[in-house]
Structure formats: C-alpha cells, structure tokens
Tab-separated table of C-alpha atoms in Angstrom:
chain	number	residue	atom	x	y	z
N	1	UNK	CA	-81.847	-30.133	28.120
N	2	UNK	CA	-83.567	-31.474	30.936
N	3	UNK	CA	-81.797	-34.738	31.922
N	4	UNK	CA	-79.442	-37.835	30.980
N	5	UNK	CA	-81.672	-38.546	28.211
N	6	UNK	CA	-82.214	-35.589	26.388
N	7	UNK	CA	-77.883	-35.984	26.310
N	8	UNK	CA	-78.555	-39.531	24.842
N	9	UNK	CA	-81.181	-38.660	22.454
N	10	UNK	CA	-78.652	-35.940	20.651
N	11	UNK	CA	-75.861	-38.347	21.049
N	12	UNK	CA	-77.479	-41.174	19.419
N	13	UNK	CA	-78.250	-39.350	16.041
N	14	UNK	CA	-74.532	-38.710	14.721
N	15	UNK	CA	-71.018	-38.456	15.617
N	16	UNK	CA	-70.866	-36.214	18.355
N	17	UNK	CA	-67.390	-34.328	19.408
N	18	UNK	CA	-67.945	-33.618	23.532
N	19	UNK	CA	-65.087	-30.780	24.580
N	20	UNK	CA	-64.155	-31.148	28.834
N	21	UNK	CA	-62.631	-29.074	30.916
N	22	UNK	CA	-61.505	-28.681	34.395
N	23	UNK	CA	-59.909	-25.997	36.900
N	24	UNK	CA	-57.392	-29.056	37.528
N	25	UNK	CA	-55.731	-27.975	34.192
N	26	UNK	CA	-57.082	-25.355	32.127
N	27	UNK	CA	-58.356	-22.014	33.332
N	28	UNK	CA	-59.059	-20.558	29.690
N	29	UNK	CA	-62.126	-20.518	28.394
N	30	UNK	CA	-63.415	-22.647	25.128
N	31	UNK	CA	-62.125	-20.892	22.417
N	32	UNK	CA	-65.554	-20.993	19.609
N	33	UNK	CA	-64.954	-20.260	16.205
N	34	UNK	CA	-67.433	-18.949	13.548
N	35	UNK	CA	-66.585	-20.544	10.136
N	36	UNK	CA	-68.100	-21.445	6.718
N	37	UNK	CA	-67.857	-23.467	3.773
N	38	UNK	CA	-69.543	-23.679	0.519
N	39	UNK	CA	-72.161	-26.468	1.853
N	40	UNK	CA	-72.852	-24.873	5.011
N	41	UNK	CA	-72.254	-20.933	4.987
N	42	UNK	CA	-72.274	-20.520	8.906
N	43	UNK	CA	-71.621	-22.859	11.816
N	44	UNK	CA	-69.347	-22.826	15.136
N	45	UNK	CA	-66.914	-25.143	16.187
N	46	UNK	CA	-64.457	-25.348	19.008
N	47	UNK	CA	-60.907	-24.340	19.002
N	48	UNK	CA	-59.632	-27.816	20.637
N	49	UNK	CA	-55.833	-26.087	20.369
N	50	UNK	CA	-56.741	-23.395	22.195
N	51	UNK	CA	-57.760	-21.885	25.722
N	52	UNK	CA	-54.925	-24.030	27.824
N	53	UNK	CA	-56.187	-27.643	26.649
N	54	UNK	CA	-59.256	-30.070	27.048
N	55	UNK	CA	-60.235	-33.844	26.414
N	56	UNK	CA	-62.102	-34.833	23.545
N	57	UNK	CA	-64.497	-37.052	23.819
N	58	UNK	CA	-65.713	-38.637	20.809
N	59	UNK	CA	-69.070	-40.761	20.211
N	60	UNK	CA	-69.673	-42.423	17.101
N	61	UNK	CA	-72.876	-44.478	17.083
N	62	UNK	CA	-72.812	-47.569	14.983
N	63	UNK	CA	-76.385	-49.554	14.282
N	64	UNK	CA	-76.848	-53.206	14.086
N	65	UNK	CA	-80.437	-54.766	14.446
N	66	UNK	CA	-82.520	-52.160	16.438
N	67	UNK	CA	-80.224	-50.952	19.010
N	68	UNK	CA	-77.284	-48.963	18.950
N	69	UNK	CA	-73.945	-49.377	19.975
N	70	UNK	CA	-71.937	-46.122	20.694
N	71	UNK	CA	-68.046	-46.378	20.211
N	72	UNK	CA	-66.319	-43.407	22.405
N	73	UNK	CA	-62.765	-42.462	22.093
N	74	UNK	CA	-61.522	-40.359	24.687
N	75	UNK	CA	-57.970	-38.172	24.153
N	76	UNK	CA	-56.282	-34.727	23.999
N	77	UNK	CA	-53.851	-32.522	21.746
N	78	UNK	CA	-50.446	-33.471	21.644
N	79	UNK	CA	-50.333	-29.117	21.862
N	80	UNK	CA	-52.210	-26.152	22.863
N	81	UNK	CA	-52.210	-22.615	22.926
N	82	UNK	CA	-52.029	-20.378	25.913
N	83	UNK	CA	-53.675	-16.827	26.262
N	84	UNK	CA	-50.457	-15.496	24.483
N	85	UNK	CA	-51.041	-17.961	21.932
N	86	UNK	CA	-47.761	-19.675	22.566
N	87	UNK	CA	-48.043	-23.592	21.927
N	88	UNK	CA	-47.484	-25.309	24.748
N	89	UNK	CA	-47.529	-29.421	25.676
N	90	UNK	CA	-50.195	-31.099	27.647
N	91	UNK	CA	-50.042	-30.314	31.340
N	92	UNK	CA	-49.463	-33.170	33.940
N	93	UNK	CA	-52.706	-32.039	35.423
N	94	UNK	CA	-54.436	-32.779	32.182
N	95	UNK	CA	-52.601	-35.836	31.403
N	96	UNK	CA	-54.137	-37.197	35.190
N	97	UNK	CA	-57.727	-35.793	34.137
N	98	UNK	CA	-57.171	-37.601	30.898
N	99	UNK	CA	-56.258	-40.978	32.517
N	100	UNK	CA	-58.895	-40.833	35.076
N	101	UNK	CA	-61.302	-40.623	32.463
N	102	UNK	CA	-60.316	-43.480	30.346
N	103	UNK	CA	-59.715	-45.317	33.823
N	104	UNK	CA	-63.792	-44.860	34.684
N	105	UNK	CA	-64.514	-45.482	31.066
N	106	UNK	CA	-62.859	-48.649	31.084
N	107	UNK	CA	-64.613	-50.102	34.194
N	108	UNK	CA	-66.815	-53.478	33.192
N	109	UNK	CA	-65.209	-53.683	29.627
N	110	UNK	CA	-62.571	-56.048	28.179
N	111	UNK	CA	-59.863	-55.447	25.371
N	112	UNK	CA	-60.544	-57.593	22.165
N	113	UNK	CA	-59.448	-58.368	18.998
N	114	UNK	CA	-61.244	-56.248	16.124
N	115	UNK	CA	-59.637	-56.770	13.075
N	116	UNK	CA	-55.656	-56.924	11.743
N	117	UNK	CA	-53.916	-55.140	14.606
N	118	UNK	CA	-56.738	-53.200	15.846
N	119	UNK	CA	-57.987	-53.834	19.503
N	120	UNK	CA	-60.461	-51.995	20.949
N	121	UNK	CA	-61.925	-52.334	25.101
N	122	UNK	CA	-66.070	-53.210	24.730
N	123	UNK	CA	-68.893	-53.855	27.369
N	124	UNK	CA	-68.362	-57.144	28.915
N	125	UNK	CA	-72.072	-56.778	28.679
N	126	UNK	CA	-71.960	-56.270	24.578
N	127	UNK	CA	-69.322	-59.273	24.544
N	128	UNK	CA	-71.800	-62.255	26.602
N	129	UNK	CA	-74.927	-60.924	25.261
N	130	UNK	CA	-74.524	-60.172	21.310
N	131	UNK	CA	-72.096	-61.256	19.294
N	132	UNK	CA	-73.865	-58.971	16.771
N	133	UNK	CA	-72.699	-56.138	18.426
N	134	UNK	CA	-69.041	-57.339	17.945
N	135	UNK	CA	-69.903	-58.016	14.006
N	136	UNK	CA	-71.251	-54.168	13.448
N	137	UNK	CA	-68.048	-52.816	15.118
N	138	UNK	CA	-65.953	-54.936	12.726
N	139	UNK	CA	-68.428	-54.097	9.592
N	140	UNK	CA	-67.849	-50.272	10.681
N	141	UNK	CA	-63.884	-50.757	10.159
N	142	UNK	CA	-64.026	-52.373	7.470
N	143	UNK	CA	-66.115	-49.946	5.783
C-alpha cells in the first residue's frame, strides 16, 4: 500500500475487521491464527482474545445510488488473554484508547433515530446533503 487510498480502495469492497493496538495498553503481539473450513481450506484470522487486548474497528460499506456510505463500529472484548493465557478484563489504559477513538470518530456527526430503538451517530454532512444516505442505512437494518 502506498497511501490513504489504496486503504480506501480495500475498505470499500467488503466488510473489513481493522485490529489496533497501542504500547498504552497491550504489549503482546497480534495473536494470527491459521484455520479452515470446508468452503475455504486455508485463511488467517486474528486472535481478538488474545495478546493483552485491542480495538476492533469494524467497516461495513453499504451502497445507495453511486456512492458509498461506510458504517464503522468501533469496540473491544469484554476479556482477553495474557501471555499465560489467563483471561483477564479490559485494562483502564485500553478503555481510554477505546474512548478516545470513538471521541475523534464522533467529531462532525449527530445521533439519530434509525429504526425501533436503534440510534446510530452519522455525518452531519450525510444528514443535510442526502437523505438517501439515511434511507440505505435503514434498508441495511431492515434487511
């Protein structure tokens, strides 16, 4: 990868699960696991329990018209597992991270009614420009 957009152009394709860590709270390394299935006989995925904790960021595009509109969810393991591979809770340190991030993600974006009790924070920009945008977020929920 070269740049920003080489990031957006994989993004923009599929759900994408984005692992983070920092010094602040983990010093374990990503924890990559080799597994298989009967559709796909080898891939890798990350251990998200384990190496002392991480926030997940999650992007889920959604298409209306010709754009796209990416929904992210940002959060973390209610456990993890140390390098003895005792469980242990989320660390203050990665609770701060955590809120930091959804603090700076949540910049220029207003909380709004989806649909029954679901509320979700979206781009001021998404909300004045396109109501469209709006409409494909509710047609994604309800299926």
């Amino acid at each position: 990868m070269r740049d920003m957009g080489d990031v957006l152009m994989i993004i923009s394709g599929s759900y994408q699960s984005i692992y983070v860590k920092s010094p602040a709270f983990s010093t374990g390394d990503f924890v990559i696991k080799r597994m298989s299935n009967p559709n796909n006989p080898l891939y890798y995925v990350v251990d998200g329990s384990s190496g002392g904790g991480c926030v997940n960021i999650l992007t889920n595009p959604i298409k209306y018209d010709f754009c796209l509109v990416f929904m992210v969810t940002i959060g973390y393991g209610s456990f993890f597992k140390d390098e003895n591979g005792d469980f242990v809770k989320p660390s203050e340190e990665l609770k701060k991270f955590y809120k930091h991030l959804v603090k700076i993600a949540s910049r220029k974006t207003k909380k709004i009614h989806i649909l029954g009790v679901k509320y979700m924070r979206v781009e001021n920009e998404l909300i004045s420009d396109d109501s469209k945008a709006l409409e494909a977020v509710r047609n994604f929920y309800l299926g």
